[in-house]
Amino acid sequence: ADAIGAVQPVVGTVAYGGLAIPRTQGWWSGIEYAPVTGKLYAAPFDASSVLIVDPVTNTTDTTALAGLGTAIYKWRGIAYAPATRKLYAAPTQANAVLVVDPTTNTTAALAVSGEGTDKWEGIALAPNTGKLYCTPHDAASVLVVDPRTNATDTAALDGLGTGGSKWHGFAFATVTGKLYAAPYNSDAVLVVDPVTNATDVTAMRGFPSQFRWIGIAYASGVGKLYASPFVAGAVLVIDPRTNATDRPGDADHAHVPV
């Protein structure tokens, strides 16, 4: 295990907690807390292992969950399922959902096929169905994972178009019981109703494309969602109750549902 430390740039690498990370690589993408162990787990994007962070001892571990291959762009985004007490990572260029059992430090794979190069990027749990939902980046459908049965489904929420680097990241809004995906290269927010298996790309649309927002989270205290700007000039704020959006500080930021 390695001590967590500040990011200290050096020639050719970035040192973080003793991890020598080449600047040209994106080793992990997405991190989630597992209540069963009290540790955090990062999904291996280019890395061959899951990164484990112990926030109590301030240590990291890249050996306990290793041997996941040297391919690049494998998984992006990871979420915890209370029903199984396991973590699930969304397959980007990998051909399977990565399943991590933090109690036993073992991994498994749930095979899945999808269209596009970078199929899914981001994953979130919908508590009202107990299932996990992977965000379609190039894939034409939302990937649905039932952790209780190990079943995967790409047919229930299909018809979203192949390619396009559409969305990145999912978040569940308790005020509506729906999931919302940040528009990365799409001009619309993707809304998913996990109970009725319905999608909506019309309620909030008209955003400029070209890699605008990447990642999204729900703030329960105010009942709104916030998407992180990638090249956008402001955070995207979504009120799921009214389908109104705002980009404070951005030019022409106010956006009323069309």
mmCIF file of C-alpha atoms in Angstrom:
data_model
loop_
_atom_site.group_PDB
_atom_site.id
_atom_site.type_symbol
_atom_site.label_atom_id
_atom_site.label_comp_id
_atom_site.label_asym_id
_atom_site.label_seq_id
_atom_site.Cartn_x
_atom_site.Cartn_y
_atom_site.Cartn_z
ATOM 1 C CA ALA A 1 0.000 0.000 0.000
ATOM 2 C CA ASP A 2 1.125 3.527 -0.750
ATOM 3 C CA ALA A 3 0.545 6.692 1.251
ATOM 4 C CA ILE A 4 -1.819 9.239 -0.278
ATOM 5 C CA GLY A 5 -0.006 12.464 -1.042
ATOM 6 C CA ALA A 6 -0.365 15.719 -2.909
ATOM 7 C CA VAL A 7 0.008 15.777 -6.674
ATOM 8 C CA GLN A 8 3.624 16.692 -7.376
ATOM 9 C CA PRO A 9 4.505 17.031 -11.056
ATOM 10 C CA VAL A 10 7.896 15.699 -12.117
ATOM 11 C CA VAL A 11 9.439 15.218 -15.534
ATOM 12 C CA GLY A 12 7.365 12.741 -17.524
ATOM 13 C CA THR A 13 5.156 11.599 -14.645
ATOM 14 C CA VAL A 14 2.779 12.766 -11.956
ATOM 15 C CA ALA A 15 3.461 11.368 -8.495
ATOM 16 C CA TYR A 16 0.385 10.751 -6.373
ATOM 17 C CA GLY A 17 0.688 8.738 -3.215
ATOM 18 C CA GLY A 18 3.683 6.888 -4.628
ATOM 19 C CA LEU A 19 1.904 6.050 -7.898
ATOM 20 C CA ALA A 20 4.102 7.031 -10.840
ATOM 21 C CA ILE A 21 1.508 7.859 -13.478
ATOM 22 C CA PRO A 22 2.689 8.723 -17.017
ATOM 23 C CA ARG A 23 1.078 11.956 -18.172
ATOM 24 C CA THR A 24 -0.034 10.411 -21.449
ATOM 25 C CA GLN A 25 -2.217 7.766 -19.803
ATOM 26 C CA GLY A 26 -5.576 7.854 -18.086
ATOM 27 C CA TRP A 27 -5.190 5.024 -15.614
ATOM 28 C CA TRP A 28 -8.513 5.120 -13.761
ATOM 29 C CA SER A 29 -11.829 6.801 -14.511
ATOM 30 C CA GLY A 30 -14.591 6.984 -11.927
ATOM 31 C CA ILE A 31 -14.516 6.188 -8.219
ATOM 32 C CA GLU A 32 -17.105 4.835 -5.777
ATOM 33 C CA TYR A 33 -17.383 4.212 -2.046
ATOM 34 C CA ALA A 34 -18.162 0.703 -0.780
ATOM 35 C CA PRO A 35 -19.848 0.876 2.637
ATOM 36 C CA VAL A 36 -19.112 -2.813 3.243
ATOM 37 C CA THR A 37 -15.356 -2.109 3.474
ATOM 38 C CA GLY A 38 -15.256 1.630 4.030
ATOM 39 C CA LYS A 39 -12.918 2.008 1.046
ATOM 40 C CA LEU A 40 -13.130 3.612 -2.374
ATOM 41 C CA TYR A 41 -12.612 1.820 -5.675
ATOM 42 C CA ALA A 42 -11.590 3.380 -8.999
ATOM 43 C CA ALA A 43 -12.466 1.799 -12.344
ATOM 44 C CA PRO A 44 -9.468 0.776 -14.489
ATOM 45 C CA PHE A 45 -9.508 2.770 -17.714
ATOM 46 C CA ASP A 46 -5.999 1.993 -18.991
ATOM 47 C CA ALA A 47 -4.695 0.454 -15.768
ATOM 48 C CA SER A 48 -4.577 -3.316 -15.279
ATOM 49 C CA SER A 49 -5.935 -3.159 -11.733
ATOM 50 C CA VAL A 50 -8.653 -1.532 -9.661
ATOM 51 C CA LEU A 51 -7.288 1.314 -7.530
ATOM 52 C CA ILE A 52 -8.313 0.929 -3.873
ATOM 53 C CA VAL A 53 -8.210 3.946 -1.569
ATOM 54 C CA ASP A 54 -8.450 3.569 2.202
ATOM 55 C CA PRO A 55 -9.582 6.978 3.509
ATOM 56 C CA VAL A 56 -8.949 6.000 7.127
ATOM 57 C CA THR A 57 -5.307 5.003 6.750
ATOM 58 C CA ASN A 58 -4.637 7.294 3.771
ATOM 59 C CA THR A 59 -3.230 4.442 1.695
ATOM 60 C CA THR A 60 -3.729 3.156 -1.841
ATOM 61 C CA ASP A 61 -3.522 -0.370 -3.234
ATOM 62 C CA THR A 62 -3.121 -1.466 -6.858
ATOM 63 C CA THR A 63 -2.245 -5.115 -6.232
ATOM 64 C CA ALA A 64 -5.298 -6.630 -4.497
ATOM 65 C CA LEU A 65 -7.491 -6.422 -7.608
ATOM 66 C CA ALA A 66 -4.981 -6.772 -10.434
ATOM 67 C CA GLY A 67 -4.621 -8.833 -13.617
ATOM 68 C CA LEU A 68 -7.311 -7.040 -15.625
ATOM 69 C CA GLY A 69 -5.329 -6.744 -18.831
ATOM 70 C CA THR A 70 -3.273 -4.122 -20.613
ATOM 71 C CA ALA A 71 -5.903 -2.972 -23.103
ATOM 72 C CA ILE A 72 -6.822 0.709 -23.053
ATOM 73 C CA TYR A 73 -10.189 2.405 -22.519
ATOM 74 C CA LYS A 74 -11.605 -0.610 -20.682
ATOM 75 C CA TRP A 75 -14.085 0.710 -18.107
ATOM 76 C CA ARG A 76 -15.297 4.195 -17.239
ATOM 77 C CA GLY A 77 -17.493 4.838 -14.212
ATOM 78 C CA ILE A 78 -18.256 2.578 -11.264
ATOM 79 C CA ALA A 79 -21.249 2.216 -8.926
ATOM 80 C CA TYR A 80 -22.137 0.253 -5.787
ATOM 81 C CA ALA A 81 -25.171 -2.046 -5.582
ATOM 82 C CA PRO A 82 -26.408 -2.530 -1.993
ATOM 83 C CA ALA A 83 -28.321 -5.691 -2.955
ATOM 84 C CA THR A 84 -25.110 -7.592 -3.677
ATOM 85 C CA ARG A 85 -22.602 -5.372 -1.845
ATOM 86 C CA LYS A 86 -20.544 -5.325 -5.036
ATOM 87 C CA LEU A 87 -19.334 -2.657 -7.442
ATOM 88 C CA TYR A 88 -20.001 -2.525 -11.181
ATOM 89 C CA ALA A 89 -17.955 -0.676 -13.821
ATOM 90 C CA ALA A 90 -19.356 0.461 -17.169
ATOM 91 C CA PRO A 91 -17.689 -1.091 -20.247
ATOM 92 C CA THR A 92 -16.256 1.522 -22.581
ATOM 93 C CA GLN A 93 -14.205 -0.590 -24.976
ATOM 94 C CA ALA A 94 -14.301 -3.695 -22.797
ATOM 95 C CA ASN A 95 -16.802 -6.378 -23.781
ATOM 96 C CA ALA A 96 -18.079 -6.975 -20.272
ATOM 97 C CA VAL A 97 -19.261 -5.186 -17.167
ATOM 98 C CA LEU A 98 -16.573 -5.439 -14.504
ATOM 99 C CA VAL A 99 -17.903 -6.756 -11.189
ATOM 100 C CA VAL A 100 -15.821 -6.104 -8.089
ATOM 101 C CA ASP A 101 -16.438 -7.891 -4.797
ATOM 102 C CA PRO A 102 -14.729 -5.657 -2.235
ATOM 103 C CA THR A 103 -15.258 -8.151 0.580
ATOM 104 C CA THR A 104 -13.307 -10.955 -1.071
ATOM 105 C CA ASN A 105 -11.113 -8.822 -3.352
ATOM 106 C CA THR A 106 -12.241 -10.739 -6.424
ATOM 107 C CA THR A 107 -13.515 -9.672 -9.831
ATOM 108 C CA ALA A 108 -15.922 -11.142 -12.352
ATOM 109 C CA ALA A 109 -17.267 -10.157 -15.761
ATOM 110 C CA LEU A 110 -20.780 -9.879 -17.208
ATOM 111 C CA ALA A 111 -20.454 -10.210 -20.975
ATOM 112 C CA VAL A 112 -22.306 -7.658 -23.097
ATOM 113 C CA SER A 113 -22.246 -6.520 -26.716
ATOM 114 C CA GLY A 114 -22.828 -2.997 -27.910
ATOM 115 C CA GLU A 115 -22.394 -0.751 -30.923
ATOM 116 C CA GLY A 116 -19.775 1.939 -31.244
ATOM 117 C CA THR A 117 -16.173 2.286 -30.157
ATOM 118 C CA ASP A 118 -16.628 3.857 -26.734
ATOM 119 C CA LYS A 119 -19.879 2.194 -25.828
ATOM 120 C CA TRP A 120 -20.823 3.350 -22.320
ATOM 121 C CA GLU A 121 -19.250 5.971 -20.047
ATOM 122 C CA GLY A 122 -20.734 6.320 -16.585
ATOM 123 C CA ILE A 123 -23.023 4.193 -14.431
ATOM 124 C CA ALA A 124 -25.547 4.848 -11.673
ATOM 125 C CA LEU A 125 -27.912 2.910 -9.441
ATOM 126 C CA ALA A 126 -31.655 3.545 -9.598
ATOM 127 C CA PRO A 127 -32.909 2.716 -6.095
ATOM 128 C CA ASN A 128 -36.510 2.404 -7.302
ATOM 129 C CA THR A 129 -35.621 -0.611 -9.466
ATOM 130 C CA GLY A 130 -32.433 -1.833 -7.797
ATOM 131 C CA LYS A 131 -30.738 -1.910 -11.192
ATOM 132 C CA LEU A 132 -27.728 -0.087 -12.589
ATOM 133 C CA TYR A 133 -27.766 1.996 -15.748
ATOM 134 C CA CYS A 134 -24.776 2.720 -18.013
ATOM 135 C CA THR A 135 -24.652 5.965 -19.976
ATOM 136 C CA PRO A 136 -24.627 5.585 -23.782
ATOM 137 C CA HIS A 137 -21.595 7.365 -25.224
ATOM 138 C CA ASP A 138 -21.397 5.710 -28.649
ATOM 139 C CA ALA A 139 -23.841 2.880 -27.915
ATOM 140 C CA ALA A 140 -27.409 3.182 -29.175
ATOM 141 C CA SER A 141 -28.926 2.039 -25.902
ATOM 142 C CA VAL A 142 -28.680 2.412 -22.161
ATOM 143 C CA LEU A 143 -27.080 -0.705 -20.709
ATOM 144 C CA VAL A 144 -29.177 -2.043 -17.832
ATOM 145 C CA VAL A 145 -27.536 -4.330 -15.271
ATOM 146 C CA ASP A 146 -29.547 -6.313 -12.728
ATOM 147 C CA PRO A 147 -27.044 -7.123 -9.965
ATOM 148 C CA ARG A 148 -29.371 -9.635 -8.324
ATOM 149 C CA THR A 149 -29.553 -11.875 -11.409
ATOM 150 C CA ASN A 150 -26.355 -10.830 -13.222
ATOM 151 C CA ALA A 151 -28.516 -10.088 -16.264
ATOM 152 C CA THR A 152 -27.670 -7.339 -18.740
ATOM 153 C CA ASP A 153 -30.120 -5.684 -21.128
ATOM 154 C CA THR A 154 -29.463 -3.442 -24.130
ATOM 155 C CA ALA A 155 -32.953 -3.709 -25.620
ATOM 156 C CA ALA A 156 -35.224 -2.103 -23.018
ATOM 157 C CA LEU A 157 -33.820 1.418 -23.503
ATOM 158 C CA ASP A 158 -32.714 1.385 -27.146
ATOM 159 C CA GLY A 159 -33.066 3.671 -30.162
ATOM 160 C CA LEU A 160 -30.694 6.463 -29.114
ATOM 161 C CA GLY A 161 -28.463 6.338 -32.199
ATOM 162 C CA THR A 162 -25.024 4.817 -32.634
ATOM 163 C CA GLY A 163 -21.879 6.902 -32.241
ATOM 164 C CA GLY A 164 -21.679 10.601 -31.586
ATOM 165 C CA SER A 165 -20.052 10.638 -28.120
ATOM 166 C CA LYS A 166 -23.494 11.591 -26.872
ATOM 167 C CA TRP A 167 -23.566 11.557 -23.061
ATOM 168 C CA HIS A 168 -21.162 11.046 -20.175
ATOM 169 C CA GLY A 169 -22.270 10.208 -16.642
ATOM 170 C CA PHE A 170 -25.596 9.359 -14.997
ATOM 171 C CA ALA A 171 -27.164 10.660 -11.786
ATOM 172 C CA PHE A 172 -30.404 9.639 -10.072
ATOM 173 C CA ALA A 173 -32.739 12.406 -8.881
ATOM 174 C CA THR A 174 -34.873 11.294 -5.953
ATOM 175 C CA VAL A 175 -37.438 14.064 -6.528
ATOM 176 C CA THR A 176 -38.484 12.519 -9.842
ATOM 177 C CA GLY A 177 -37.208 8.943 -9.580
ATOM 178 C CA LYS A 178 -35.407 9.348 -12.900
ATOM 179 C CA LEU A 179 -31.829 9.310 -14.183
ATOM 180 C CA TYR A 180 -30.175 12.195 -16.015
ATOM 181 C CA ALA A 181 -27.132 12.041 -18.307
ATOM 182 C CA ALA A 182 -24.848 14.996 -18.956
ATOM 183 C CA PRO A 183 -24.763 16.125 -22.613
ATOM 184 C CA TYR A 184 -21.183 15.625 -23.775
ATOM 185 C CA ASN A 185 -21.565 15.913 -27.546
ATOM 186 C CA SER A 186 -25.358 15.726 -27.641
ATOM 187 C CA ASP A 187 -27.551 18.817 -27.709
ATOM 188 C CA ALA A 188 -29.924 17.335 -25.135
ATOM 189 C CA VAL A 189 -29.984 15.963 -21.615
ATOM 190 C CA LEU A 190 -30.899 12.266 -21.620
ATOM 191 C CA VAL A 191 -33.678 11.485 -19.148
ATOM 192 C CA VAL A 192 -34.394 7.863 -18.240
ATOM 193 C CA ASP A 193 -37.427 6.621 -16.336
ATOM 194 C CA PRO A 194 -36.229 3.274 -14.950
ATOM 195 C CA VAL A 195 -39.687 2.242 -13.776
ATOM 196 C CA THR A 196 -41.434 2.610 -17.135
ATOM 197 C CA ASN A 197 -38.319 1.944 -19.263
ATOM 198 C CA ALA A 198 -38.740 5.203 -21.133
ATOM 199 C CA THR A 199 -36.186 7.709 -22.430
ATOM 200 C CA ASP A 200 -36.613 11.398 -23.232
ATOM 201 C CA VAL A 201 -34.284 13.654 -25.213
ATOM 202 C CA THR A 202 -36.827 16.412 -25.876
ATOM 203 C CA ALA A 203 -37.506 17.912 -22.439
ATOM 204 C CA MET A 204 -34.137 19.690 -22.212
ATOM 205 C CA ARG A 205 -32.436 20.323 -25.529
ATOM 206 C CA GLY A 206 -30.821 23.006 -27.643
ATOM 207 C CA PHE A 207 -27.402 22.971 -25.996
ATOM 208 C CA PRO A 208 -24.271 23.610 -28.044
ATOM 209 C CA SER A 209 -22.445 20.354 -28.714
ATOM 210 C CA GLN A 210 -18.700 19.711 -28.923
ATOM 211 C CA PHE A 211 -17.746 18.063 -25.653
ATOM 212 C CA ARG A 212 -19.530 20.391 -23.286
ATOM 213 C CA TRP A 213 -20.154 18.559 -19.988
ATOM 214 C CA ILE A 214 -18.656 15.413 -18.502
ATOM 215 C CA GLY A 215 -20.026 13.886 -15.291
ATOM 216 C CA ILE A 216 -23.131 14.769 -13.301
ATOM 217 C CA ALA A 217 -24.264 14.602 -9.662
ATOM 218 C CA TYR A 218 -27.460 15.176 -7.683
ATOM 219 C CA ALA A 219 -27.581 17.611 -4.759
ATOM 220 C CA SER A 220 -30.385 16.314 -2.528
ATOM 221 C CA GLY A 221 -30.454 19.466 -0.396
ATOM 222 C CA VAL A 222 -31.704 21.595 -3.282
ATOM 223 C CA GLY A 223 -33.146 18.868 -5.488
ATOM 224 C CA LYS A 224 -31.061 19.809 -8.524
ATOM 225 C CA LEU A 225 -28.398 18.186 -10.693
ATOM 226 C CA TYR A 226 -25.039 19.662 -11.622
ATOM 227 C CA ALA A 227 -22.962 18.684 -14.657
ATOM 228 C CA SER A 228 -19.229 19.343 -14.719
ATOM 229 C CA PRO A 229 -17.963 21.525 -17.598
ATOM 230 C CA PHE A 230 -15.428 19.915 -19.914
ATOM 231 C CA VAL A 231 -15.078 22.740 -22.428
ATOM 232 C CA ALA A 232 -18.304 24.532 -21.511
ATOM 233 C CA GLY A 233 -18.027 27.943 -19.892
ATOM 234 C CA ALA A 234 -20.149 27.064 -16.879
ATOM 235 C CA VAL A 235 -21.614 24.283 -14.770
ATOM 236 C CA LEU A 236 -24.906 23.015 -16.174
ATOM 237 C CA VAL A 237 -27.648 23.202 -13.532
ATOM 238 C CA ILE A 238 -30.749 21.061 -14.027
ATOM 239 C CA ASP A 239 -33.991 21.325 -12.089
ATOM 240 C CA PRO A 240 -35.599 17.915 -12.704
ATOM 241 C CA ARG A 241 -38.961 19.032 -11.293
ATOM 242 C CA THR A 242 -39.466 21.698 -13.958
ATOM 243 C CA ASN A 243 -37.008 20.557 -16.667
ATOM 244 C CA ALA A 244 -35.450 24.005 -16.507
ATOM 245 C CA THR A 245 -31.707 24.372 -16.951
ATOM 246 C CA ASP A 246 -29.248 27.135 -16.247
ATOM 247 C CA ARG A 247 -25.609 27.886 -17.000
ATOM 248 C CA PRO A 248 -24.715 30.675 -14.566
ATOM 249 C CA GLY A 249 -22.028 32.948 -15.928
ATOM 250 C CA ASP A 250 -22.177 31.525 -19.436
ATOM 251 C CA ALA A 251 -23.224 33.627 -22.406
ATOM 252 C CA ASP A 252 -26.884 33.123 -23.239
ATOM 253 C CA HIS A 253 -26.989 30.818 -20.252
ATOM 254 C CA ALA A 254 -30.684 30.664 -19.400
ATOM 255 C CA HIS A 255 -32.396 27.770 -21.136
ATOM 256 C CA VAL A 256 -36.143 27.247 -20.971
ATOM 257 C CA PRO A 257 -37.537 23.811 -21.912
ATOM 258 C CA VAL A 258 -38.661 23.736 -25.548
#
